Coordinates of C-alpha atoms and ligand atoms in Angstrom, one line a residue:
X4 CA 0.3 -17.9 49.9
X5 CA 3.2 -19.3 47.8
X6 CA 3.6 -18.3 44.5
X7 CA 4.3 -22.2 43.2
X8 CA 2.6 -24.6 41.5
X9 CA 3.2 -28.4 43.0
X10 CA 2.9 -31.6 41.3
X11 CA 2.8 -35.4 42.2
X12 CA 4.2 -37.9 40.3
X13 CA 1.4 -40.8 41.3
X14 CA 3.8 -43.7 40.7
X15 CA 6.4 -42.5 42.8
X16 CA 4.7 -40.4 44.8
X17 CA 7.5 -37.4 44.1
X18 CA 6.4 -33.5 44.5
X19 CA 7.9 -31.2 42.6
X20 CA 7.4 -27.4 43.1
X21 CA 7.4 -24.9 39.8
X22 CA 6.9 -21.1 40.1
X23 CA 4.2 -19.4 38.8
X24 CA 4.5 -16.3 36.6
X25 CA 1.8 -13.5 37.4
X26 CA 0.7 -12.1 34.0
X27 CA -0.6 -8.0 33.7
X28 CA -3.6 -10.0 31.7
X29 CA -5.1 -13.2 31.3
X30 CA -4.1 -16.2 33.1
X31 CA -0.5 -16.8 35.2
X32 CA 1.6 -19.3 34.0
X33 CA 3.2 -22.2 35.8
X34 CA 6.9 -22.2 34.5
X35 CA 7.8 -25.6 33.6
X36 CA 11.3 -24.9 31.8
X37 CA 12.6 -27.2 34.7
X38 CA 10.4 -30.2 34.2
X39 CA 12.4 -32.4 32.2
X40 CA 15.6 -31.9 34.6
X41 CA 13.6 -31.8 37.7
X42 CA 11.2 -34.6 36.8
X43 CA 13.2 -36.8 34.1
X44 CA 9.9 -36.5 32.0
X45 CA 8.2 -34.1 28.8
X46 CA 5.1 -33.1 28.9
X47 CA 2.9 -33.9 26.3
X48 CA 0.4 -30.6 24.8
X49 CA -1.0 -31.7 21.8
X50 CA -1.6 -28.2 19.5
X51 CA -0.2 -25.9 22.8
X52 CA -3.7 -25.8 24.0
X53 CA -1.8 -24.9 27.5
X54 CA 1.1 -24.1 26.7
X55 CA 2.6 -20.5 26.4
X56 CA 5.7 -20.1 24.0
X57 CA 7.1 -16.8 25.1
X58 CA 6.7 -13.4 27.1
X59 CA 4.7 -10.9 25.0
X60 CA 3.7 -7.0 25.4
X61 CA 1.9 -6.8 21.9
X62 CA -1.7 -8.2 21.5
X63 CA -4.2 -9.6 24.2
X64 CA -6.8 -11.7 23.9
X65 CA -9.7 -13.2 26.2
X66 CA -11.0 -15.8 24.5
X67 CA -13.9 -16.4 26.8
X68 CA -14.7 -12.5 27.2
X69 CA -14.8 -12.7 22.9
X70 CA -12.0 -10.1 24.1
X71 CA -8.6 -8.2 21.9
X72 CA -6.3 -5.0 22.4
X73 CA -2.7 -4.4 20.3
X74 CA -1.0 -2.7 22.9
X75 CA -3.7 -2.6 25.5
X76 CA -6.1 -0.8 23.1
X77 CA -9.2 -2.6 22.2
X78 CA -10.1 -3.5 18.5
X79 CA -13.5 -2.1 18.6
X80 CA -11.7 1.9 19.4
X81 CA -9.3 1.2 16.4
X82 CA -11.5 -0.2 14.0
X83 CA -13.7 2.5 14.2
X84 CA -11.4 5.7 15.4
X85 CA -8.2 4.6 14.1
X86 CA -6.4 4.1 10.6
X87 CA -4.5 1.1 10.1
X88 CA -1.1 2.8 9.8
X89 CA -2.2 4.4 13.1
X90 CA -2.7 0.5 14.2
X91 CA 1.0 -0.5 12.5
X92 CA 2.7 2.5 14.1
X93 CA 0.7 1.6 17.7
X94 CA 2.2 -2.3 17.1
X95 CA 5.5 -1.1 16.1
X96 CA 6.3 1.8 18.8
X97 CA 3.7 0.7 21.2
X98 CA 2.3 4.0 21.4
X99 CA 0.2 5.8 18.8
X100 CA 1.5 8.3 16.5
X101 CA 1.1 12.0 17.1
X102 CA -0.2 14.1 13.2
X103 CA 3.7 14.7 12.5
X104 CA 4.9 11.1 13.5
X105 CA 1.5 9.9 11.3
X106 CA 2.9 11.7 8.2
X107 CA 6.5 10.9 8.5
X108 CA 5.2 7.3 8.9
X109 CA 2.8 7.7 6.0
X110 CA 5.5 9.3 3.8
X111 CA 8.4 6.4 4.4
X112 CA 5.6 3.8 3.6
X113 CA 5.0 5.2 0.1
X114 CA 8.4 5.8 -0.4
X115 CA 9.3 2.6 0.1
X116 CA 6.6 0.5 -1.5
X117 CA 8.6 0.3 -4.8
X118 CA 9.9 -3.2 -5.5
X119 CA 13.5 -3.7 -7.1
X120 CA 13.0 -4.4 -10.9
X121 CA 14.7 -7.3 -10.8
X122 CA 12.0 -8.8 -8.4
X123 CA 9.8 -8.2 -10.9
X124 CA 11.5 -10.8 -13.0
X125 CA 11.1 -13.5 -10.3
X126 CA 7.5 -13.9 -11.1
X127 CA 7.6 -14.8 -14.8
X128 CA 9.7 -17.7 -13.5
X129 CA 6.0 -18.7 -12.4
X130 CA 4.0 -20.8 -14.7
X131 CA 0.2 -18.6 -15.8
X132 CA -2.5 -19.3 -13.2
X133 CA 0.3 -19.7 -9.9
X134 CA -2.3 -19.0 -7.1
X135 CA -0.7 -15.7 -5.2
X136 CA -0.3 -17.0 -1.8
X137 CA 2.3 -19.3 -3.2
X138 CA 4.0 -16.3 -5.8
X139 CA 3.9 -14.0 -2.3
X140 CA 5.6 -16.8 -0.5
X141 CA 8.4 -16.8 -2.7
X142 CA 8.7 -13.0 -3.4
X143 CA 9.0 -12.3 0.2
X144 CA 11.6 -14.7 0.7
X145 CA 13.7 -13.2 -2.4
X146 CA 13.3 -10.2 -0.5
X147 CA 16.1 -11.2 1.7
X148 CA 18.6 -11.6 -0.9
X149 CA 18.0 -7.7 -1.8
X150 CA 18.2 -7.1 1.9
X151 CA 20.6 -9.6 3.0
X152 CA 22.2 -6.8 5.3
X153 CA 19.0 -7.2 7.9
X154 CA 20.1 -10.7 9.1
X155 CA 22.3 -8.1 11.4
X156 CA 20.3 -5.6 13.5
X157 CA 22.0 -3.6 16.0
X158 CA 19.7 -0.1 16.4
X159 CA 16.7 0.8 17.0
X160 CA 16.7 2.4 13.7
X161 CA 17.8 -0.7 11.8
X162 CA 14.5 -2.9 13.5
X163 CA 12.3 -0.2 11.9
X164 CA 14.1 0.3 8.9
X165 CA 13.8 -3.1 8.2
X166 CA 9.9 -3.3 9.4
X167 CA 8.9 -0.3 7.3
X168 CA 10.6 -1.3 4.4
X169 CA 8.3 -4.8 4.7
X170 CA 5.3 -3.1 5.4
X171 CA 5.6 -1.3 2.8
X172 CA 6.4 -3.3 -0.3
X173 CA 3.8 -6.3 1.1
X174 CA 0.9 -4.9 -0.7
X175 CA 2.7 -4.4 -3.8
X176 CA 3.9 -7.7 -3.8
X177 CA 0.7 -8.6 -3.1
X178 CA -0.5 -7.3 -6.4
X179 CA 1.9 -8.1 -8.5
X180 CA 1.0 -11.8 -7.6
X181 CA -2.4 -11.6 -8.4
X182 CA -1.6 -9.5 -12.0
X183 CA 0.6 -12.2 -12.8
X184 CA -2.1 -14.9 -12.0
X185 CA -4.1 -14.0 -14.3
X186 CA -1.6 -12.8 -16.9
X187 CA -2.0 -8.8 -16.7
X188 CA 0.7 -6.5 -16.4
X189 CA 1.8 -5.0 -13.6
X190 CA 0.7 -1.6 -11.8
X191 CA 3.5 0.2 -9.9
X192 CA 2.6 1.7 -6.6
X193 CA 0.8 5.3 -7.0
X194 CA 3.1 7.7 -4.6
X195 CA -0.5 10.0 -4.6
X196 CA -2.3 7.4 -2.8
X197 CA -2.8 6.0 0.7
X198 CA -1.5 2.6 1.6
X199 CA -5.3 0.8 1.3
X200 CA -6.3 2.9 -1.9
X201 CA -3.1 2.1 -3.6
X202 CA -3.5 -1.3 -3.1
X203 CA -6.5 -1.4 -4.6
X204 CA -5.4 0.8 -7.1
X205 CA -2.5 -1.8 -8.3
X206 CA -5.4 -4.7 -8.3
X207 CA -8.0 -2.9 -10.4
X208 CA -5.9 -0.1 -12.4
X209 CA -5.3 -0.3 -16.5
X210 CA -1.5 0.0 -17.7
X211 CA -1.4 4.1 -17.4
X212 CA -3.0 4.7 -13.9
X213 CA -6.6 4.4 -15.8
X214 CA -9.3 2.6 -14.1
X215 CA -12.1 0.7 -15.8
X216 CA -14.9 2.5 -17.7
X217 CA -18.2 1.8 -17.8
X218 CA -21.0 3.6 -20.2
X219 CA -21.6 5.8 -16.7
X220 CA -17.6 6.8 -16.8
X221 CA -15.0 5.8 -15.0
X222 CA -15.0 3.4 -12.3
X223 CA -12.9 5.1 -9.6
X224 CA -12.3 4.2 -6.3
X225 CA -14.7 5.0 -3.7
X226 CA -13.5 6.3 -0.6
X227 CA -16.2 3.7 1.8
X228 CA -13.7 0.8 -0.5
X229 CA -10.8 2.0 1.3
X230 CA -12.3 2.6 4.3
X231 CA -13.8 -0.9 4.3
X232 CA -10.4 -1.9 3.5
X233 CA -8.6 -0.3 6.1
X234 CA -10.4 -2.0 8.5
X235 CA -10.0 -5.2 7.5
X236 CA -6.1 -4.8 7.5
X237 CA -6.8 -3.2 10.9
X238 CA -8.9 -6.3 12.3
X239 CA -6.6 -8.7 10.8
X240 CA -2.7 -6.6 12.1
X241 CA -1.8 -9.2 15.0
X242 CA -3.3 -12.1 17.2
X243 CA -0.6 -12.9 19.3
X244 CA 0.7 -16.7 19.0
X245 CA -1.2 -18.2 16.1
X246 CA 0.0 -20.7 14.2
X247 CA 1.4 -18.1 11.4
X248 CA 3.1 -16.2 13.8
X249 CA 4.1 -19.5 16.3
X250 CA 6.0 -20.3 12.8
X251 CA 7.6 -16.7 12.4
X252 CA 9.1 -17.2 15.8
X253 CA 10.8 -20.4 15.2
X254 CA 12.3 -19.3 12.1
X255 CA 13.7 -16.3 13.8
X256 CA 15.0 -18.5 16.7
X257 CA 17.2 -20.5 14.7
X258 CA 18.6 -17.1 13.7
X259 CA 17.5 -16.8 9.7
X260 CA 17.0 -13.5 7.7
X261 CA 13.5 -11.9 8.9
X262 CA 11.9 -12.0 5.9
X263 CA 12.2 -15.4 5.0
X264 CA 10.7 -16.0 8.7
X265 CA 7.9 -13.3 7.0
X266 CA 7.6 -15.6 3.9
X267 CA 7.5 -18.9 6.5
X268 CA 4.3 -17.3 8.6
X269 CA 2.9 -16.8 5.0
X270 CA 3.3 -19.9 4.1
X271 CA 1.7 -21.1 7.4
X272 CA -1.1 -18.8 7.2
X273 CA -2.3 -20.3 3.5
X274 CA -3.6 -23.5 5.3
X275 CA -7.6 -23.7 5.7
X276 CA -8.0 -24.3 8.8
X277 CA -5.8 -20.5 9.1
X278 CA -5.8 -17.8 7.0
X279 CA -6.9 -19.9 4.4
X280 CA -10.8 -19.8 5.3
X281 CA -11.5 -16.6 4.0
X282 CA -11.7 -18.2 0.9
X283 CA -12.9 -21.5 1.4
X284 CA -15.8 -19.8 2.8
X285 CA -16.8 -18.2 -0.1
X286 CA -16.2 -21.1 -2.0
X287 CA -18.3 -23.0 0.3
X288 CA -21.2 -20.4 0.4
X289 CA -21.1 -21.1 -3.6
X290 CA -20.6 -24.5 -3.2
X291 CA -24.1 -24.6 -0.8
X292 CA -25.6 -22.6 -3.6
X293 CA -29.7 -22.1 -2.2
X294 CA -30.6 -22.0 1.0
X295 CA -32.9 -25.4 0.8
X296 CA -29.4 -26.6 0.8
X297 CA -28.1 -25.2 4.1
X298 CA -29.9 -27.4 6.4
X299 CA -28.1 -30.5 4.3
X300 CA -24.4 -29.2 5.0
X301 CA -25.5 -28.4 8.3
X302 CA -25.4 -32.0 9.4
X303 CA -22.6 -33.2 7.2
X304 CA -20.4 -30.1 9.6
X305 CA -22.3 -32.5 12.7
X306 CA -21.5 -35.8 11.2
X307 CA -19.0 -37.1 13.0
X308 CA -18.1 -39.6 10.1
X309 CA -17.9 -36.4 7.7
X310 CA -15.4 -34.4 7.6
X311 CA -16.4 -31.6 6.2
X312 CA -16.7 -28.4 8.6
X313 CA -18.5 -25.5 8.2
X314 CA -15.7 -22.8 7.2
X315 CA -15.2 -19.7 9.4
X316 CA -16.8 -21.4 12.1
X317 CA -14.9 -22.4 15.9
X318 CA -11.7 -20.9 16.7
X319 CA -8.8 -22.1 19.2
X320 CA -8.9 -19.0 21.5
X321 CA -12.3 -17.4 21.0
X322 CA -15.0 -19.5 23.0
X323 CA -17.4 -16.8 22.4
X324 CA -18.0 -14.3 19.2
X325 CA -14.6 -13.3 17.5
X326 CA -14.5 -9.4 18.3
X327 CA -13.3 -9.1 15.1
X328 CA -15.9 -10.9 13.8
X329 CA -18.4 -8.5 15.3
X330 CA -16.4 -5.4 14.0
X331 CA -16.6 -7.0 10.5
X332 CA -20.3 -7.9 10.4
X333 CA -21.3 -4.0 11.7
X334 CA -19.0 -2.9 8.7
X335 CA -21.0 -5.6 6.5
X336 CA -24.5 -3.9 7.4
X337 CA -22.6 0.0 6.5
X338 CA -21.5 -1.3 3.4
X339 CA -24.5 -3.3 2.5
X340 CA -26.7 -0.6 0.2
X341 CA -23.5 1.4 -1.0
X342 CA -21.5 -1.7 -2.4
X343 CA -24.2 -3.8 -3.2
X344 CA -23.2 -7.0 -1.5
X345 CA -23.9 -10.1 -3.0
X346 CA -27.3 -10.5 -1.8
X347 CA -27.7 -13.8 -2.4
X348 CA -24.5 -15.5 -0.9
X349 CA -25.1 -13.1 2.2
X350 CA -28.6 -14.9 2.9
X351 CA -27.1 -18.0 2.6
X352 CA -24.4 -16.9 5.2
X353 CA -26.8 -15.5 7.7
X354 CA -29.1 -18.7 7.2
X355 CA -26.2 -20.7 8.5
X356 CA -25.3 -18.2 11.5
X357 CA -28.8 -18.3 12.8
X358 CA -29.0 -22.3 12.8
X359 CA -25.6 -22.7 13.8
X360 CA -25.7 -20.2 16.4
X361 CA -28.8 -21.9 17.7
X362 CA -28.0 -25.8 17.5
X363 CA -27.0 -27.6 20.1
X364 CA -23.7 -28.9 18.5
X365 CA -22.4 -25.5 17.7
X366 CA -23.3 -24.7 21.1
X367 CA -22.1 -27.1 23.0
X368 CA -18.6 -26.4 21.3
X369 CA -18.6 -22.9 21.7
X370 CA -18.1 -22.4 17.5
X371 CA -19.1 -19.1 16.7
X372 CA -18.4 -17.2 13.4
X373 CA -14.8 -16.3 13.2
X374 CA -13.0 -13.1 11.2
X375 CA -13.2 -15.0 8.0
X376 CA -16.7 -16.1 8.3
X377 CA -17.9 -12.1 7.3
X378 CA -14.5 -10.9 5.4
X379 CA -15.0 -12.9 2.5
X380 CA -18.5 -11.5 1.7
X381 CA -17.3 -7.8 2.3
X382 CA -13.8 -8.6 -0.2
X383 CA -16.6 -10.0 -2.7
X384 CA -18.0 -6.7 -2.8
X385 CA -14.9 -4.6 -3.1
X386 CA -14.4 -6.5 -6.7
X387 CA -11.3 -8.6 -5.2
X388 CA -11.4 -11.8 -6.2
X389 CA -11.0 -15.1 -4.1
X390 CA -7.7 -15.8 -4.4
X391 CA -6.4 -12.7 -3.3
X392 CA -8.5 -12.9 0.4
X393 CA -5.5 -14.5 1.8
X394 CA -3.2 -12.2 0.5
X395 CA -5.0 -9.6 1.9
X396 CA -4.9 -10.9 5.3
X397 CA -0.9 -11.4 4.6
X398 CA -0.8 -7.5 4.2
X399 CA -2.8 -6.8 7.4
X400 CA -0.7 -9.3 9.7
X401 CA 2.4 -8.8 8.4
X402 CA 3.0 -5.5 10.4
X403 CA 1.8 -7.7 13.5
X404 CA 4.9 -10.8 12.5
X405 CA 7.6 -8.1 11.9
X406 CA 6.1 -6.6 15.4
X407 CA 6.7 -10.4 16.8
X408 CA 9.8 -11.0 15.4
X409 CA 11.1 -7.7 16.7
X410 CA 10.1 -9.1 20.1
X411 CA 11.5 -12.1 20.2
X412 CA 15.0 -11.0 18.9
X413 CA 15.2 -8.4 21.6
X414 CA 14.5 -11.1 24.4
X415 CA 17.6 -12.1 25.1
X416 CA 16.0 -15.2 27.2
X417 CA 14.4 -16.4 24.6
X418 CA 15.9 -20.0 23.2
X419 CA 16.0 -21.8 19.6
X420 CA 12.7 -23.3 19.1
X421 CA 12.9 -27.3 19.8
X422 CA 10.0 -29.0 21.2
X423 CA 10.1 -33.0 22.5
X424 CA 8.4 -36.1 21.5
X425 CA 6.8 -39.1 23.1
X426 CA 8.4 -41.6 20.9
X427 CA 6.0 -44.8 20.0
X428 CA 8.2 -46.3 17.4
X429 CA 10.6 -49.5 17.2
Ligands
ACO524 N1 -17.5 -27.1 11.8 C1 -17.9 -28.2 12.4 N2 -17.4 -28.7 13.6 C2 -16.3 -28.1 14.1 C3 -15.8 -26.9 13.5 C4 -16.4 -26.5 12.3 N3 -15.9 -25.4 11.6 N4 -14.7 -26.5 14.2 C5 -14.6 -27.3 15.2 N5 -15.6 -28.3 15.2 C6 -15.8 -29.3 16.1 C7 -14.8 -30.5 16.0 O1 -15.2 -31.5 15.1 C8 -14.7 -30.9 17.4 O2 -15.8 -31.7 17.7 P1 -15.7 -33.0 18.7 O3 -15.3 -32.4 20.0 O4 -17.0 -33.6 18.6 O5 -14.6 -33.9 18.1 C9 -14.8 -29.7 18.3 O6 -15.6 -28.8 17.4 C10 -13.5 -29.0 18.6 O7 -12.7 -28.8 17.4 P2 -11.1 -28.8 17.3 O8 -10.7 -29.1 15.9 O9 -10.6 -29.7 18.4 O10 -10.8 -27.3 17.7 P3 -9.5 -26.5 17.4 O11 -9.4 -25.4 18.5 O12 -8.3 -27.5 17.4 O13 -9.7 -25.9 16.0 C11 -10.2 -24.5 14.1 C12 -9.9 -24.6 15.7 C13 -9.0 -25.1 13.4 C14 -10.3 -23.0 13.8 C15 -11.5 -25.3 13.8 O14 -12.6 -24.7 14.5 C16 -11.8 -25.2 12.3 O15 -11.3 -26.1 11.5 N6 -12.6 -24.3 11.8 C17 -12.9 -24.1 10.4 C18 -11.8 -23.4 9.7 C19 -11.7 -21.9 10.0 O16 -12.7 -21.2 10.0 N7 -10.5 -21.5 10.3 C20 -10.2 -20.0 10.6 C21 -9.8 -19.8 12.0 S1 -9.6 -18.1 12.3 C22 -8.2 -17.8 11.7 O17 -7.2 -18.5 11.6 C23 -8.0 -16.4 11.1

């Protein structure tokens, strides 16, 4: 059997023979790099439905199996027996970290999640109310000119020096984003606590390290919060070539600094029909209201003259239930007595999985409930508000773009990113 992949071209009745590239998972590839010079023609792959972009080692996914490992571990072993530094460290040295190689990792993270004061100052250049995903955008870019000296990497060391150092201050950024949105002043990182508490420490924590205080005391944070936490930044650490990461590589193909390729995927990952969901889903559960309402919105997500779609439904890859999904919606019923969920945008939630996962449209189209679908609800309950869901998912993926962008820099096959066009003007 050759390992070639031959094509006719109908009106000339040409053949032209490509190879095929055996993958260690997942479909082969047919290796049209030769297709314009063989052929004199593009092909045409509206939203890369076929089309892969690159070689990658990192994250796997079978869509149709509902199916997803970093490193050739599956999500479901470290969701739930895993940390998500143990997840970061897995992505980043594609191995996991033995106790000592776990502290040091730990240790450098905190060390580093300080933020240059002059950093700080960028954000009062933002007018009250900026939404964060915008302020994070353009904090992460900044970056760069504090760390202009990564646009050169030669060792080993320097690719994690620079990776840990972005790890690390994401979630502070992250916070100091949402503080300024709404006017309050900024929390410094706690060097005490663990990357997920402290995060949630720098959202919720009064000038002093004190936390809110009720008439029962104070309101500290619970250890299930940054457990729940964890997890999502686990679920959400890499999924191979999205369109957040698809725009990571290009910037790092043309050569640029990586974090402005960091503050590009961020950018890319704010869009709704993206990262983006996680918070117009909640807004849409509010939006629905009651659940005599449900059935209504229903068919305007069927209408084809509508365009309004049900939020944190369908997916491009998964064709079945989101894995991550699944992992959320376990951690939904763990968390459901102990955080109090909101009960009441929950039933309206489930309400539209059970039609939607029994209707014939939603069928037919293999849309299940993606990641966002459940993360908003569970957020919700840890007191963050909506407009830092995305955020959140920036800190959980950005170990998994730095991961990418580490990748591509070391192929040394790997060319500036420059698709074609069918041209239909004058
Ligand atoms: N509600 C209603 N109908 C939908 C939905 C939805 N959420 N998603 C897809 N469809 C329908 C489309 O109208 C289309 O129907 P048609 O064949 O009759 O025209 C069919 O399903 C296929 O949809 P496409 O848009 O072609 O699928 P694509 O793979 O390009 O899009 C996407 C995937 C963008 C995620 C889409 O399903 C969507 O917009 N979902 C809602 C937004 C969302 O939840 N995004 C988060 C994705 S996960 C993530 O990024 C973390």
């Amino acid at each position: 059997m050759k390992n070639t992949f031959t094509m006719i071209d109908n009106q000339t009745g040409e053949k032209y023979e490509f190879s095929i590239l055996e993958s260690t998972r997942g479909p082969s590839v047919v290796d049209i790099s030769t297709f314009y010079a063989k052929t004199g023609k593009f092909t045409f792959d509206n939203g890369f439905t076929s089309t892969a972009s690159c070689t990658s080692t990192i994250t796997f996914i079978d869509g149709l199996k509902g199916e997803l490992r970093y490193r050739g571990i599956t999500i479901e072993e470290l969701a739930s027996k895993h940390s998500y530094l143990e997840a970061c460290y897995l992505l980043l040295n594609e191995k996991l970290p033995n106790e000592r190689e776990l502290l040091e990792f730990d240790l450098e993270l905190r060390h580093r999640s300080l933020v240059h004061e002059k950093l700080r100052h960028l954000f009062a250049a933002f007018p009250a109310g900026a939404h964060p995903m915008a302020s994070l955008s353009s904090a992460v870019a900044a970056l760069s000119t504090f760390y202009y000296d990564h646009i050169q990497l030669s060792t080993e060391d320097n690719y994690q020096e620079m990776a840990r150092r972005i790890i690390a201050k994401i979630p502070t950024l992250a916070a100091f984003s949402y503080r300024h949105s709404i006017g309050a002043p900024f929390i410094h990182p706690d060097i005490e606590l663990s990357y997920s508490e402290n995060f949630l420490y720098m959202i919720r924590a009064y000038p002093g390290g004190k936390m809110h205080r009720g008439v029962d005391g104070e309101k500290k944070i619970k250890p299930i919060e940054v457990k729940a936490l964890d997890t999502i930044f686990t679920l959400h650490a890499d999924h191979e070539q999205n369109a957040s990461t698809t725009t990571v590589r290009s910037v790092a193909s043309t050569g640029a600094h990586p974090y402005v390729a960091i503050s590009a995927g961020i950018s890319a990952l704010w869009g709704r029909a993206h990262g983006g969901a996680n918070e117009s889903v909640i807004k849409q559960l509010e939006m629905i209201g009651s659940l005599e309402n449900v059935d209504a919105f229903i068919a305007r997500a069927k209408d084809p003259d509508d365009d309004f779609r049900l939020m944190g439904f369908g997916h491009r890859v998964y064709k079945n239930f989101d894995p991550r999904a699944k992992a959320l919606k376990k951690l939904q019923d763990e968390l459901k007595d102990e955080l109090k969920l909101d009960s009441h945008l929950m039933e309206i939630a489930q309400r539209i999985e059970e039609i939607a996962l029994n209707d014939e449209y939603f069928i037919s189209r293999n849309l299940y409930p993606n990641i966002d679908f459940y993360s908003g609800v569970i957020l919700t309950a840890l007191g963050i508000p909506k407009s830092m869901f995305t955020p959140i998912f920036v800190i959980g993926r950005t170990v998994g773009w730095i991961t990418q962008w580490i990748e591509f820099k070391k192929d040394t096959t790997m060319k500036i990113a420059r698709p074609r066009q069918l041209y239909l003007g004058k």
